[in-house]
C-alpha positions as protocol buffer text, in pm:
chain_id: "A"
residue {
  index: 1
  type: UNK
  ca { x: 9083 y: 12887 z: 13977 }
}
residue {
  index: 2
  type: UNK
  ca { x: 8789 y: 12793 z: 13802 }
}
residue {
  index: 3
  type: UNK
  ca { x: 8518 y: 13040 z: 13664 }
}
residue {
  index: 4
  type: UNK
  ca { x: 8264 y: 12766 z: 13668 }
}
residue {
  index: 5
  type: UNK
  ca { x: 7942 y: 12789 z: 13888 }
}
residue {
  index: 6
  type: UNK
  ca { x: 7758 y: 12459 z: 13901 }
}
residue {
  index: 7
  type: UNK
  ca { x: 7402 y: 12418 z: 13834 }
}
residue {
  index: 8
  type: UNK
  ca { x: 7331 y: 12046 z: 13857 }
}
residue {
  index: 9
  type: UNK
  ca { x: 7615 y: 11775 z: 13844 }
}
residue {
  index: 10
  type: UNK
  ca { x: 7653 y: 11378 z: 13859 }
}
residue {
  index: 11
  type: UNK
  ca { x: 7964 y: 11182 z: 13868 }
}
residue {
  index: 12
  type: UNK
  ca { x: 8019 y: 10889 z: 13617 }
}
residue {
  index: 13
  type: UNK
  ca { x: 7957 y: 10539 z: 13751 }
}
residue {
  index: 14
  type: UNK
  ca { x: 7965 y: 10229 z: 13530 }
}
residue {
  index: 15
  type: UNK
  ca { x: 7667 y: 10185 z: 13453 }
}
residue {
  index: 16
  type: UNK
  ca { x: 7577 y: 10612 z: 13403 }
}
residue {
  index: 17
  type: UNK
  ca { x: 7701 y: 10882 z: 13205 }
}
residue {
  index: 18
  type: UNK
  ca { x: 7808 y: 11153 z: 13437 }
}
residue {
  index: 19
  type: UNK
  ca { x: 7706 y: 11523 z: 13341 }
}
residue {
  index: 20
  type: UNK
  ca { x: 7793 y: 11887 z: 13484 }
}
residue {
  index: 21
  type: UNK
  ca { x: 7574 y: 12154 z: 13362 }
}
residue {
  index: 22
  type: UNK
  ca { x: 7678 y: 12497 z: 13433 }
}
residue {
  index: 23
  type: UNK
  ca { x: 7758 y: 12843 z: 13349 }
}
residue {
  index: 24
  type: UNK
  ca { x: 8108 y: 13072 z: 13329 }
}
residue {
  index: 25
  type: UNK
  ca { x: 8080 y: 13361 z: 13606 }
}
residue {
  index: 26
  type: UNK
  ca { x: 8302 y: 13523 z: 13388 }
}
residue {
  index: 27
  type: UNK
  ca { x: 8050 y: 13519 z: 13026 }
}
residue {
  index: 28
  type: UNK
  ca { x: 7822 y: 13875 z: 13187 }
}
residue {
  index: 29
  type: UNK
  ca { x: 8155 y: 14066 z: 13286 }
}
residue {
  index: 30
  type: UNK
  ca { x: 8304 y: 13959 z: 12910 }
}
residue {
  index: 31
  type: UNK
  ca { x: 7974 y: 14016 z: 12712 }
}
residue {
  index: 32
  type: UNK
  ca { x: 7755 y: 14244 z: 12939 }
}
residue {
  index: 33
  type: UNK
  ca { x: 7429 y: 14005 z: 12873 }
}
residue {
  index: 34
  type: UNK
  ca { x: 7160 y: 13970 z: 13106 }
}
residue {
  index: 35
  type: UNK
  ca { x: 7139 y: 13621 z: 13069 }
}
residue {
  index: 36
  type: UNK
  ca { x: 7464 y: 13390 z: 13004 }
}
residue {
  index: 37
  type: UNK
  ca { x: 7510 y: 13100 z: 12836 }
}
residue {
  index: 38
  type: UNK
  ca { x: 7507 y: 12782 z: 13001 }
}
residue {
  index: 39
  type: UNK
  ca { x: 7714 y: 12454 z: 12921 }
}
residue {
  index: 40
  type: UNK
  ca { x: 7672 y: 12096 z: 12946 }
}
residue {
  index: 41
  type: UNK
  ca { x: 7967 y: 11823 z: 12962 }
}
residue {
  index: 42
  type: UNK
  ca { x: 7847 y: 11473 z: 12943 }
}
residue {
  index: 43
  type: UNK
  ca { x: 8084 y: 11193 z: 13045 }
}
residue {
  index: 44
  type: UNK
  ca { x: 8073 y: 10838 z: 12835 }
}
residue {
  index: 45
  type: UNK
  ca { x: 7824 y: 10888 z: 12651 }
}
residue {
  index: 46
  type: UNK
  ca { x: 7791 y: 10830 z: 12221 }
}
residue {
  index: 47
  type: UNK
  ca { x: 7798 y: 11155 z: 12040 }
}
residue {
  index: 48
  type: UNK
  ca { x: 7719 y: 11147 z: 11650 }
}
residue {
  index: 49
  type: UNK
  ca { x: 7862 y: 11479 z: 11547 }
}
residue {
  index: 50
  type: UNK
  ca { x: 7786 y: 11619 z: 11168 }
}
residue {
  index: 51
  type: UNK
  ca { x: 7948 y: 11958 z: 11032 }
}
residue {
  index: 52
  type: UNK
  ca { x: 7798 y: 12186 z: 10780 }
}
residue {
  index: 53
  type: UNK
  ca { x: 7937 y: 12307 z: 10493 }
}
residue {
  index: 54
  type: UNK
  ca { x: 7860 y: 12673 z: 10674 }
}
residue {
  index: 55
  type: UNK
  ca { x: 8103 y: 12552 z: 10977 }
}
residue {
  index: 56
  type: UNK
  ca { x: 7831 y: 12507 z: 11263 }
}
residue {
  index: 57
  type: UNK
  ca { x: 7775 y: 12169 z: 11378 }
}
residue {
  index: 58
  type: UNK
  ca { x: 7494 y: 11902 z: 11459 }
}
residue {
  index: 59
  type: UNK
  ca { x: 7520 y: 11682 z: 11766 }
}
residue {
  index: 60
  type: UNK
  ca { x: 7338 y: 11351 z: 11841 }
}
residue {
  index: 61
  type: UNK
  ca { x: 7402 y: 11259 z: 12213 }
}
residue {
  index: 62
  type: UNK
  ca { x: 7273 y: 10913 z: 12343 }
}
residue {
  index: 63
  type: UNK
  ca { x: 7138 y: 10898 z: 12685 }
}
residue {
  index: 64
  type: UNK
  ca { x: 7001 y: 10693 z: 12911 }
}
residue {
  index: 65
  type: UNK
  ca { x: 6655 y: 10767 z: 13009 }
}
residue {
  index: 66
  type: UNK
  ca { x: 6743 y: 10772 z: 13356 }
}
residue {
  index: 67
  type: UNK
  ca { x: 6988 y: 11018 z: 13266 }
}
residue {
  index: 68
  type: UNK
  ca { x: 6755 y: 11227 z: 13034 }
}
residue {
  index: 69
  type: UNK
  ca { x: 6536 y: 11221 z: 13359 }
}
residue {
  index: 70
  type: UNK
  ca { x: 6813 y: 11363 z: 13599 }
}
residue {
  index: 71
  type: UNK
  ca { x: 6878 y: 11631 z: 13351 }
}
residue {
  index: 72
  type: UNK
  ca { x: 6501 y: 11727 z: 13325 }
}
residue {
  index: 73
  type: UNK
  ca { x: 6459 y: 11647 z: 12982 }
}
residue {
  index: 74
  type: UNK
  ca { x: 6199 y: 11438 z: 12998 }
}
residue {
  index: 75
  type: UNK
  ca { x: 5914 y: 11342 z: 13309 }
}
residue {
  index: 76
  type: UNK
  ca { x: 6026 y: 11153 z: 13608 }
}
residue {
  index: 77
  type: UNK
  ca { x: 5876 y: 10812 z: 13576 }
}
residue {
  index: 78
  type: UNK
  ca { x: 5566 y: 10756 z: 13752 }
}
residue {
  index: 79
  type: UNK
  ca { x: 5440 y: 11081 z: 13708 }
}
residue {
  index: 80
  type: UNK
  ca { x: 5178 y: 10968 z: 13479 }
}
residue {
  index: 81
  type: UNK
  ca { x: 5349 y: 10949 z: 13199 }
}
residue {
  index: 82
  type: UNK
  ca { x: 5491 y: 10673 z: 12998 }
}
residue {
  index: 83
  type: UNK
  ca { x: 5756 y: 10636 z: 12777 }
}
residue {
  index: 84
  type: UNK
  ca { x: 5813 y: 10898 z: 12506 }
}
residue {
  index: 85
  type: UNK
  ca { x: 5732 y: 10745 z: 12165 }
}
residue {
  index: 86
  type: UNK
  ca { x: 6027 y: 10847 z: 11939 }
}
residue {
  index: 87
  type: UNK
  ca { x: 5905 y: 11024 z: 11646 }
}
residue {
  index: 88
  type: UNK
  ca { x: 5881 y: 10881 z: 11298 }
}
């Protein structure tokens, strides 16, 4: 049985990464937080992952905009914005 409760999903095609973003039902009855965490598995995408000498981690995840978009990371197109300009 799974403890996971969905928040926003998409299956992999070929041509998108699929995601599942959710959260543990079990995290408030273990920790006794108001607020839990919540988790995000993407599905074929590139991941650039650096560790610390400290032991924590940095991840670099490539997206698709389209994807970015589904996940509400950045404006739906159309909605008067434009592209974002990565920063320099």
């Amino acid at each position: 049985m799974s403890t996971k409760a969905s928040i926003k999903w998409r299956d992999r095609t070929a041509s998108q990464p699929g995601f599942h973003l959710y959260f543990d039902v079990l995290d408030d009855l273990v920790d006794g937080r108001n607020e839990t965490a919540v988790y995000l598995r993407l599905d074929g995408v590139a991941v650039h992952l650096e560790t610390t000498r400290d032991g924590d981690a940095s991840v670099t995840v490539e997206l698709p905009q389209e994807t970015a978009r589904a996940l509400g990371l950045i404006p739906d197109a159309g909605i008067g914005s434009e592209s974002p300009t990565p920063p320099r």
